[in-house]
XYZ file of C-alpha atoms in Angstrom:
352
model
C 5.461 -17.464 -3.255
C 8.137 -17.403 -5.961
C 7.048 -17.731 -9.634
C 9.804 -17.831 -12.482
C 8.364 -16.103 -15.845
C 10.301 -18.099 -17.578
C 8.949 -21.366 -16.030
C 6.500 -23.264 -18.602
C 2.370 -23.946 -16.763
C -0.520 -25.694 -18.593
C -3.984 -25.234 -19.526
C -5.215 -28.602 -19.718
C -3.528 -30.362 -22.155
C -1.556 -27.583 -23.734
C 1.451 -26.442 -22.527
C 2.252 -22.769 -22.409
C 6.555 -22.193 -22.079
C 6.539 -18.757 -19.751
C 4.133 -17.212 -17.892
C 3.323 -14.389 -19.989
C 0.667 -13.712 -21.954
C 0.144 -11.316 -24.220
C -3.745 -9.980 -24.187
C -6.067 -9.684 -27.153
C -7.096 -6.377 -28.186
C -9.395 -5.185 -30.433
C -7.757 -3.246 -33.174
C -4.293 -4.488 -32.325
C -3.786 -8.240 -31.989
C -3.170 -9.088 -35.969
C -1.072 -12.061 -36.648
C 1.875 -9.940 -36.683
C 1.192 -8.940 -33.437
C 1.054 -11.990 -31.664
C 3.985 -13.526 -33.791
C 6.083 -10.361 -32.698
C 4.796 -11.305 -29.107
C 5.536 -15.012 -29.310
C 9.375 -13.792 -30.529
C 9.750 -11.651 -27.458
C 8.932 -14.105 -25.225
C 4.874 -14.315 -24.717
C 4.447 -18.133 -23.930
C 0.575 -17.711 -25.244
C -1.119 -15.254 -27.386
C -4.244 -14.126 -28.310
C -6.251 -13.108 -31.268
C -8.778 -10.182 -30.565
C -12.165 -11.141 -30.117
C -14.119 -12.779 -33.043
C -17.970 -11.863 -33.439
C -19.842 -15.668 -33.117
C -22.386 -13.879 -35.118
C -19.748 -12.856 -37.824
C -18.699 -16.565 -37.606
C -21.975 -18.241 -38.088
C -23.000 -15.642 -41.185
C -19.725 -16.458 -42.589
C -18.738 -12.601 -42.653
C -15.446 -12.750 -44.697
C -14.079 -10.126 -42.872
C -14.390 -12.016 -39.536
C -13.414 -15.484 -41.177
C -9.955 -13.326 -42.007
C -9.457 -13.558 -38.161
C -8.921 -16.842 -38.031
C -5.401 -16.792 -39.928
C -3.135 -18.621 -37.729
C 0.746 -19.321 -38.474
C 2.282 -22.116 -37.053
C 4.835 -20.074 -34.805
C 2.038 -17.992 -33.406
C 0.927 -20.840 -31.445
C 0.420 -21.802 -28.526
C -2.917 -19.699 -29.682
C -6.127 -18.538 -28.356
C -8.889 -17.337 -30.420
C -11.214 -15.269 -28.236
C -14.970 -15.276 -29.323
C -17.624 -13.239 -28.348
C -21.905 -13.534 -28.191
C -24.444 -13.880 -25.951
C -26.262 -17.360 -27.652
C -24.753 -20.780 -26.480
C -25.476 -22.335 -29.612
C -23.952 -19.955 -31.979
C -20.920 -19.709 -29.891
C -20.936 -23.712 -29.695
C -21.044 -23.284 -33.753
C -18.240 -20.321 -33.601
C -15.934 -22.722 -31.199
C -16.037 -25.387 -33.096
C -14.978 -23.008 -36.403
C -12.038 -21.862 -34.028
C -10.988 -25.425 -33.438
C -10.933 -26.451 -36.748
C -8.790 -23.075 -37.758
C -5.967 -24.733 -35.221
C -6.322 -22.484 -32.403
C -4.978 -24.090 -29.206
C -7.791 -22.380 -27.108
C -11.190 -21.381 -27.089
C -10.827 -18.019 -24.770
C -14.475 -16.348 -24.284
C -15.100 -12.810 -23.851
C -17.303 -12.047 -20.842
C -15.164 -8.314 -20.265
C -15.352 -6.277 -22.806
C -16.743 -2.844 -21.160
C -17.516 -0.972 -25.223
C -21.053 -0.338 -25.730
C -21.443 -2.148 -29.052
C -20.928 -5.179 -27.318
C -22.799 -5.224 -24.579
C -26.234 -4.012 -25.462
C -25.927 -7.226 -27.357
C -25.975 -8.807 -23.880
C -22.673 -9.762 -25.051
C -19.053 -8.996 -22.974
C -19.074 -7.865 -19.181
C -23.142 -8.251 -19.380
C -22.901 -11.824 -18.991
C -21.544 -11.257 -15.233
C -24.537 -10.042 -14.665
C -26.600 -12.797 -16.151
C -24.569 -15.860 -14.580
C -26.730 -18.772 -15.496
C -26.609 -17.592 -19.139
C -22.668 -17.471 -18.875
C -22.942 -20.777 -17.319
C -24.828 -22.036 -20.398
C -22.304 -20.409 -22.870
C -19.212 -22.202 -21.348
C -20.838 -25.607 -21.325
C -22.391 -25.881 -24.473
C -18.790 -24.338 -25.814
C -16.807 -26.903 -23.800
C -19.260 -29.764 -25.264
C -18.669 -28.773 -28.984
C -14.570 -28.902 -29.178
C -11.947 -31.389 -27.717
C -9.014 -27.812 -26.831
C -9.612 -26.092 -23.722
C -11.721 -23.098 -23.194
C -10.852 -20.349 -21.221
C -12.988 -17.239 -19.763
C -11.687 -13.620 -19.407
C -13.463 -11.678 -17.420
C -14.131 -8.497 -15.349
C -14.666 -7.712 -11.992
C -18.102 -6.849 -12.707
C -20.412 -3.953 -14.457
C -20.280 -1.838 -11.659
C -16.967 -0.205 -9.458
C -16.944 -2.767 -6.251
C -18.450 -5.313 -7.925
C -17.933 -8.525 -6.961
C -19.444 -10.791 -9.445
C -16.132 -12.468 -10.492
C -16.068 -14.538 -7.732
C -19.262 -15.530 -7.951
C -19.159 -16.412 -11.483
C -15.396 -17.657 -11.737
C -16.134 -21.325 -9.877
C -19.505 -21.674 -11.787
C -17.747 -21.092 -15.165
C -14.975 -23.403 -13.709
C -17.762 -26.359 -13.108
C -19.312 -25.180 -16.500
C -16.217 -26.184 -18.342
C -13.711 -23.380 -18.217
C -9.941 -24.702 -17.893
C -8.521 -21.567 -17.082
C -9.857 -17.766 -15.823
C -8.028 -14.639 -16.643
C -9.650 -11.541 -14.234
C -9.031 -8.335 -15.488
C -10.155 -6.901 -11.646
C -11.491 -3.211 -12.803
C -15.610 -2.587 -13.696
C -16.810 -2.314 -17.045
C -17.852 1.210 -15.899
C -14.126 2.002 -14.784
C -12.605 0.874 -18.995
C -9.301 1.827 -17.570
C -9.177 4.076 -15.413
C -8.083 4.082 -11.746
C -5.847 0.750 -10.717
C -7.145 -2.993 -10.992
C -7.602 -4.428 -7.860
C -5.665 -7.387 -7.816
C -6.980 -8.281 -3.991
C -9.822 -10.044 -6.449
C -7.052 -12.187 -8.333
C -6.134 -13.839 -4.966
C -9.333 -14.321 -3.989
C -10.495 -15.679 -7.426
C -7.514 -18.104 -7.536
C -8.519 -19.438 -3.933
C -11.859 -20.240 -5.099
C -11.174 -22.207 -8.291
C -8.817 -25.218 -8.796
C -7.522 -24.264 -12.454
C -5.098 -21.543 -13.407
C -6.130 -18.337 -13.268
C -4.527 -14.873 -15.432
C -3.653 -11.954 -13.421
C -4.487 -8.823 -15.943
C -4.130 -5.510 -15.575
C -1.480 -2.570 -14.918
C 1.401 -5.260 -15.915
C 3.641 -2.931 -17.311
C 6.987 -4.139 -15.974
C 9.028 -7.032 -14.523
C 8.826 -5.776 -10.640
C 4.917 -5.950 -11.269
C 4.467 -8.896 -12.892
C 6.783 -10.760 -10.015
C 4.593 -9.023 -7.127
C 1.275 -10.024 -8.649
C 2.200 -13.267 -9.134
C 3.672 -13.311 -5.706
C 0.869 -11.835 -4.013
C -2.277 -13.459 -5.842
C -1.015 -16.692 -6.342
C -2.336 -16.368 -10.153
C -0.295 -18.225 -12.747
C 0.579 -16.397 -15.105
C 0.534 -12.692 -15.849
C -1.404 -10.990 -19.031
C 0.429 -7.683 -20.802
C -1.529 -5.995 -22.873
C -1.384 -1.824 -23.588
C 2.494 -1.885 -22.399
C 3.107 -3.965 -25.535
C 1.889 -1.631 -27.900
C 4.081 -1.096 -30.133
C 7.224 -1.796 -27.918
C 7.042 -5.480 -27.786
C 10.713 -5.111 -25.957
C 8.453 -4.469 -23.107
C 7.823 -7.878 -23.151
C 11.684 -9.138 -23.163
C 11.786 -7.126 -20.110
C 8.951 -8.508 -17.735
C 10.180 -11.910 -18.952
C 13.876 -11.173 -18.470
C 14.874 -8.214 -17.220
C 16.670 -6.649 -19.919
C 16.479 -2.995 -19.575
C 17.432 0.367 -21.820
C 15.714 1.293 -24.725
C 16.111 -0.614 -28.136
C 18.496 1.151 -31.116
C 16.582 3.352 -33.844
C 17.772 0.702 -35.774
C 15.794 -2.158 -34.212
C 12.912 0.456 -33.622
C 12.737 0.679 -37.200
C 13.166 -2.877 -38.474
C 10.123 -4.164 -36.029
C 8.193 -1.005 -37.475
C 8.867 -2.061 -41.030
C 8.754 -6.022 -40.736
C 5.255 -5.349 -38.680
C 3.839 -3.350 -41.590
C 4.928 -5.705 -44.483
C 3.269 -8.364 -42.526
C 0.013 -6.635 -41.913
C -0.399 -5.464 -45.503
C -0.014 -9.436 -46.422
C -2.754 -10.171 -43.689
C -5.409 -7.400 -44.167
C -4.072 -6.187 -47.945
C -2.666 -2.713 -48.283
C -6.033 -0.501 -48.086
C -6.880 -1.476 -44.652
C -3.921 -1.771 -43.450
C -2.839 1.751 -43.990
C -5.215 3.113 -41.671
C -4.877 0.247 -39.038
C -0.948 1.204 -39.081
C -1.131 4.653 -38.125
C -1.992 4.384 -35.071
C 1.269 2.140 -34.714
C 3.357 4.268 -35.887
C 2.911 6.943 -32.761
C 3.416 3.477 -30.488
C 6.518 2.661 -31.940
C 8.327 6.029 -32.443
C 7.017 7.578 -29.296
C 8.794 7.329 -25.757
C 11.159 10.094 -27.089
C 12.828 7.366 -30.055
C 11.925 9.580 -32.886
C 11.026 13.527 -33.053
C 7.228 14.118 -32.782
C 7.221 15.975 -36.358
C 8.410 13.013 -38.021
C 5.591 10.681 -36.354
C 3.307 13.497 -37.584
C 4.614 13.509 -41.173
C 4.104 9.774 -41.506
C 0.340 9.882 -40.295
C -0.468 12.169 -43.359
C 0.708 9.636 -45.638
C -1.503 6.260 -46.710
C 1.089 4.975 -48.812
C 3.066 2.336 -46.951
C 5.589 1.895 -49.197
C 6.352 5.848 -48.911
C 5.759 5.013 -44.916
C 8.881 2.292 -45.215
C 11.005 4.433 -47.425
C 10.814 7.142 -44.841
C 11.498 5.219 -42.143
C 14.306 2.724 -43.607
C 16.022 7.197 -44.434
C 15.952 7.935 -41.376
C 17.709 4.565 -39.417
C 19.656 3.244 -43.077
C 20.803 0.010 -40.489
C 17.345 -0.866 -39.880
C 17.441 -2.633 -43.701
C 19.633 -5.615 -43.014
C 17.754 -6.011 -39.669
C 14.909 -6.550 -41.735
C 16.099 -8.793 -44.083
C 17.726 -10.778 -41.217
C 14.763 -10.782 -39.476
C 12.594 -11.945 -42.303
C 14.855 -14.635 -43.117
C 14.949 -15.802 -39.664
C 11.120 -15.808 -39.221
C 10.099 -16.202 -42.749
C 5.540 -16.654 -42.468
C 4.928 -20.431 -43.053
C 1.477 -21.416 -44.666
C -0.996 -20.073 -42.982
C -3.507 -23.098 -41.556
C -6.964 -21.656 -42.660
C -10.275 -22.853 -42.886
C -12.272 -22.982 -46.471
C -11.994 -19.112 -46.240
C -13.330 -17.279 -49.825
C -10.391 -16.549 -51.853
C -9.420 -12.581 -51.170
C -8.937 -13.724 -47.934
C -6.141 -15.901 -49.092
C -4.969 -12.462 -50.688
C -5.457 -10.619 -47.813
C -8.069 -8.144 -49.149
């Protein structure tokens, strides 16, 4: 079977334009992430997941999550917990924010999240995942949708057991990541358990996992009958990975663009998180973006030394001098509209 990635699919009521979708990560997916992803062709993207206990304390960094622009969307705000009534309380936050979807966590493999009995425990507890989706699908009117693992344990098979009962719970849409917690991500996901998942369930379900080009997204889709397709790792910091799968436009980008994504990325992160945090949650960008042989490995390292991201930008608009009217072409092309918030406390608004 034939998918085009440029073909627009729906989850429920909201339509999504391609079949890509870019994943949420921890640590990565900022607003200028997924607005970089919805540029280069993502038809849905995802924040990274939002602590329902953070939520329901009304943690002020975890109500900073919930920033949403109006070009980011279609949106999915991804919570995580392990109590159906908090996460009810923490959906119906998410709605109100103007996320598109509800997307819950039951994959996350990190420690800190499942000793909670939180993340890729829940396979392992299926009534209580049950519970979760339907007391979230009963407390907002926008879809919610599960992402998931294959299981705790390598050759686990608990996704298929728990898929169609989160499907009957409430979930619109599944997106199967097919490796074990225990595995994080190492050896290959198994997508023999997306085509089995997808002929047990009658809504859409997300291939993710080792999507890293166009050929592979075209023979998972082909091969699992899945929907849509989930990047994650292969957009970090090259979000013309993206363009790619969707398109098929090869070669590497210019210095120049290299540079102007680098730079428009970090003004827009210092707006979102304020300049102290985000000079240490840049650095690891930096290696993402001027790896893959675009920029000599002592520059890279000469940057990470430095926490001032104005020095950062001066440095890096030297070394590509084009890269400056890319930038202000860019910005005045995708200029950040007025945030829709919720009543957030007011450094938020600042971005501190």
């Amino acid at each position: 079977m034939h998918v085009e990635l440029t073909e627009s699919w729906r989850i429920g009521p909201v339509e999504v334009p391609t079949r890509l979708v870019l994943a949420p990560m921890a640590g990565v997916s900022v607003q200028a992430f997924r607005r970089q992803g919805r540029r280069f062709g993502a038809g849905l993207v995802c924040s990274e997941m939002v602590s329902c206990a953070g939520l329901h304390h009304h943690n002020e960094r975890t109500l900073g999550y919930l920033r949403i622009a109006p070009d980011e969307r279609p949106l999915a705000v991804q919570i995580f917990g392990s109590e159906p009534a908090v996460m009810a309380e923490a959906a119906q936050m998410v709605e109100a924010a103007g996320a598109d979807i509800v997307d819950i966590n039951f994959g996350c493999p990190v420690r800190k999240v499942t000793k909670t009995g939180a993340g890729a425990t829940l396979l392992d507890e299926p009534a209580q995942a049950e519970r979760i989706v339907a007391a979230v699908a009963a407390a907002v009117s926008v879809p919610v949708t599960v992402k998931m693992r294959r299981g705790l344990e390598d050759g686990s098979r608990a996704c298929l057991e728990v898929g169609p009962r989160l499907v009957a719970a409430g979930a619109q849409a599944l997106t199967l990541h097919p490796r074990s917690a225990r595995q994080m991500y190492t050896g290959e996901a198994d997508h023999r358990l997306t085509a089995e998942l997808v002929e047990r369930v009658d809504v859409p379900v997300i291939a993710s996992g080792d999507i890293g080009s166009r050929a592979r997204a075209q023979a998972v889709l082909a091969t699992t009958g899945a929907s849509a397709v989930m990047v994650g790792r292969a957009a970090q910091g090259n979000p013309w990975a993206l363009r790619e799968i969707l398109a098929g436009e090869q070669g590497e980008p210019e210095r120049e663009e290299v540079v102007a994504e680098l730079v428009l990325f970090a003004r827009e992160t210092v707006r979102e998180l304020g300049e102290r945090r985000a000079s240490g949650f840049l650095k690891k960008f930096y290696g993402w973006y001027l790896g893959r042989g675009r920029f000599p490995k002592q520059f890279k390292q000469e940057l990470l030394v430095l926490d001032d991201v104005e020095e950062i930008e001066r440095r890096l608009l030297a070394a590509a001098p084009g890269a400056a009217d890319l930038v202000a072409e860019l910005e005045a092309e995708h200029a950040v509209d007025e945030d829709v918030l919720l009543e957030l406390p007011i450094s938020i608004y600042g971005g501190g």
